[in-house]
Short mmCIF file of C-alpha atoms in Angstrom, two decimals:
data_model
loop_
_atom_site.label_atom_id
_atom_site.label_comp_id
_atom_site.label_asym_id
_atom_site.label_seq_id
_atom_site.Cartn_x
_atom_site.Cartn_y
_atom_site.Cartn_z
CA MET L 1 14.05 -18.13 -19.41
CA THR L 2 10.90 -16.63 -20.39
CA SER L 3 8.78 -19.57 -23.04
CA THR L 4 7.11 -17.16 -25.61
CA SER L 5 7.85 -14.20 -27.21
CA PHE L 6 5.73 -11.89 -24.83
CA SER L 7 6.27 -11.24 -21.22
CA VAL L 8 3.64 -13.49 -18.79
CA GLY L 9 3.34 -13.61 -15.15
CA ARG L 10 6.12 -16.33 -14.63
CA ASP L 11 8.92 -13.96 -16.18
CA CYS L 12 8.33 -11.63 -12.74
CA GLN L 13 10.29 -12.30 -9.84
CA LEU L 14 10.32 -10.14 -6.90
CA VAL L 15 12.65 -9.35 -3.22
CA VAL L 16 11.72 -7.51 -0.74
CA MET L 17 13.82 -6.26 1.45
CA GLY L 18 12.43 -4.62 4.90
CA PRO L 19 14.89 -2.62 7.53
CA TYR L 20 15.47 -5.79 9.13
CA GLY L 21 16.07 -7.83 6.13
CA ARG L 22 14.34 -10.23 3.35
CA ILE L 23 11.22 -10.96 3.67
CA ASP L 24 10.27 -14.01 1.97
CA LEU L 25 6.63 -13.82 0.68
CA THR L 26 5.43 -17.19 0.15
CA HIS L 27 2.81 -18.07 -3.00
CA VAL L 28 3.16 -14.77 -4.38
CA THR L 29 0.00 -14.75 -7.04
CA THR L 30 -0.45 -11.19 -8.42
CA PHE L 31 2.20 -7.95 -8.63
CA GLU L 32 1.13 -4.50 -9.51
CA SER L 33 2.77 -1.55 -10.13
CA ARG L 34 1.85 1.90 -11.76
CA GLN L 35 3.99 5.31 -11.83
CA MET L 36 2.54 8.43 -9.93
CA ALA L 37 2.66 11.67 -12.02
CA THR L 38 1.39 14.91 -11.56
CA PRO L 39 0.31 16.88 -14.49
CA VAL L 40 1.08 20.40 -15.66
CA ARG L 41 -0.11 22.01 -18.20
CA ILE L 42 0.33 24.96 -20.09
CA ASP L 43 -1.85 26.67 -22.18
CA ARG L 44 0.18 29.72 -24.51
CA ILE L 45 -0.97 32.77 -25.31
CA ASP L 46 -0.28 31.76 -28.19
CA GLY L 47 -2.89 28.73 -28.50
CA THR L 48 -0.07 26.40 -28.26
CA GLN L 49 -0.39 23.75 -25.73
CA MET L 50 2.53 22.37 -23.74
CA ALA L 51 2.89 19.71 -21.08
CA ALA L 52 4.77 17.59 -18.47
CA GLU L 53 3.85 14.45 -15.69
CA LEU L 54 6.25 15.39 -13.29
CA PRO L 55 7.14 12.07 -11.28
CA LYS L 56 5.75 11.60 -7.90
CA GLY L 57 6.73 8.06 -6.79
CA TRP L 58 5.29 4.33 -7.33
CA GLU L 59 3.13 2.55 -5.93
CA GLY L 60 1.48 -1.27 -6.39
CA HIS L 61 0.35 -4.35 -4.86
CA PHE L 62 0.89 -7.88 -4.12
CA GLU L 63 -1.60 -10.29 -3.65
CA LEU L 64 -0.46 -13.86 -1.74
CA GLU L 65 -1.46 -17.00 -0.85
CA ARG L 66 -0.61 -17.12 3.42
CA GLY L 67 2.01 -19.67 3.09
CA SER L 68 3.95 -18.38 6.36
CA SER L 69 4.03 -15.51 8.88
CA ALA L 70 6.32 -13.43 6.95
CA ALA L 71 3.56 -10.62 6.28
CA ASP L 72 2.38 -10.53 9.29
CA ASP L 73 5.44 -10.33 10.93
CA PHE L 74 7.12 -7.79 8.72
CA ILE L 75 4.31 -5.61 9.33
CA ALA L 76 4.01 -6.10 12.90
CA ARG L 77 7.66 -4.74 13.51
CA ALA L 78 7.02 -1.60 10.90
CA GLU L 79 3.55 -0.90 13.08
CA ALA L 80 5.61 -1.85 16.67
CA ALA L 81 8.44 0.65 15.71
CA TYR L 82 5.94 3.10 15.18
CA HIS L 83 4.38 2.95 18.56
CA SER L 84 7.43 3.00 19.80
CA GLY L 85 8.20 6.56 18.63
CA SER L 86 10.83 5.39 15.67
CA ALA L 87 10.28 6.27 12.06
CA VAL L 88 8.44 4.21 9.98
CA PRO L 89 11.10 1.90 8.83
CA LEU L 90 11.51 2.20 4.72
CA GLY L 91 12.35 -1.09 3.03
CA THR L 92 13.46 -1.88 -0.91
CA LEU L 93 11.46 -4.01 -3.41
CA TYR L 94 13.57 -5.18 -6.19
CA GLN L 95 11.51 -7.24 -9.35
CA TYR L 96 13.54 -9.55 -11.89
CA VAL L 97 12.15 -9.73 -15.48
CA ASN L 98 12.89 -12.78 -17.61
CA GLU L 99 13.26 -10.89 -21.06
CA THR L 100 11.92 -12.41 -23.99
CA ASN L 101 15.32 -12.47 -25.73
CA GLY L 102 17.25 -14.11 -22.55
CA SER L 103 18.03 -11.17 -20.38
CA THR L 104 17.09 -10.22 -17.07
CA SER L 105 15.92 -6.32 -16.45
CA THR L 106 16.30 -5.58 -13.01
CA TYR L 107 13.97 -2.58 -11.13
CA GLN L 108 14.66 -0.87 -7.82
CA TYR L 109 12.00 0.70 -5.92
CA ASP L 110 13.41 3.21 -2.87
CA GLY L 111 11.89 4.26 0.15
CA THR L 112 9.44 1.53 0.14
CA VAL L 113 6.71 1.69 2.77
CA PHE L 114 4.08 -1.08 3.30
CA LYS L 115 0.87 -1.64 3.80
CA LEU L 116 -0.91 -5.03 4.94
CA ALA L 117 -4.31 -3.78 3.38
CA GLN L 118 -6.22 -7.37 3.68
CA ALA L 119 -4.61 -9.75 6.45
CA GLY L 120 -6.75 -12.61 5.17
CA THR L 121 -10.53 -14.35 5.77
CA TRP L 122 -9.75 -17.12 7.71
CA LYS L 123 -12.68 -19.99 6.90
CA GLY L 124 -13.00 -23.73 6.52
CA ASP L 125 -11.12 -24.94 4.04
CA SER L 126 -9.93 -22.70 1.96
CA SER L 127 -6.81 -20.45 1.59
CA VAL L 128 -5.88 -17.25 3.18
CA LYS L 129 -5.23 -14.79 0.83
CA GLN L 130 -3.39 -11.79 1.70
CA ARG L 131 -2.90 -8.44 -0.04
CA LEU L 132 0.18 -5.97 0.59
CA GLU L 133 0.17 -2.67 -0.51
CA PHE L 134 3.32 -0.76 -1.04
CA PHE L 135 4.30 3.00 -1.94
CA ALA L 136 8.06 4.10 -2.91
CA GLY L 137 9.88 7.53 -3.62
CA ARG L 138 11.67 6.02 -7.06
CA ARG L 139 11.58 3.00 -9.31
CA THR L 140 15.26 3.16 -11.11
CA ARG L 141 16.92 0.49 -13.27
CA VAL L 142 19.39 -1.24 -12.19
#
């Protein structure tokens, strides 16, 4: 349950389902998503302006502190499938949001592809930060 009257980062939980099952990403520190859209603008002859924003999927990223090889292994399997001549494997992302009224909203990102945009910098006594980016064909509330 949320502890404030507005959403904060801890109100969000994520589950990534890859083609080979659940990917347990340890220590997720950031999640961001945004809708992609193509604008359509019409300038009618009578001077009336009309517009539409056509949905073109969703994109975003996770930032995580590397706590296991889960993200590396997930991407390695997808890359191996591609290099063996298979289609790029798709996954599904679930976002669970604890709402301020005590309910939970669930969003499903379908047809999701992932890229390990930052595998990490390994140095001294520093943690290894990773960044996993994604694109999904659509997001629906379930």
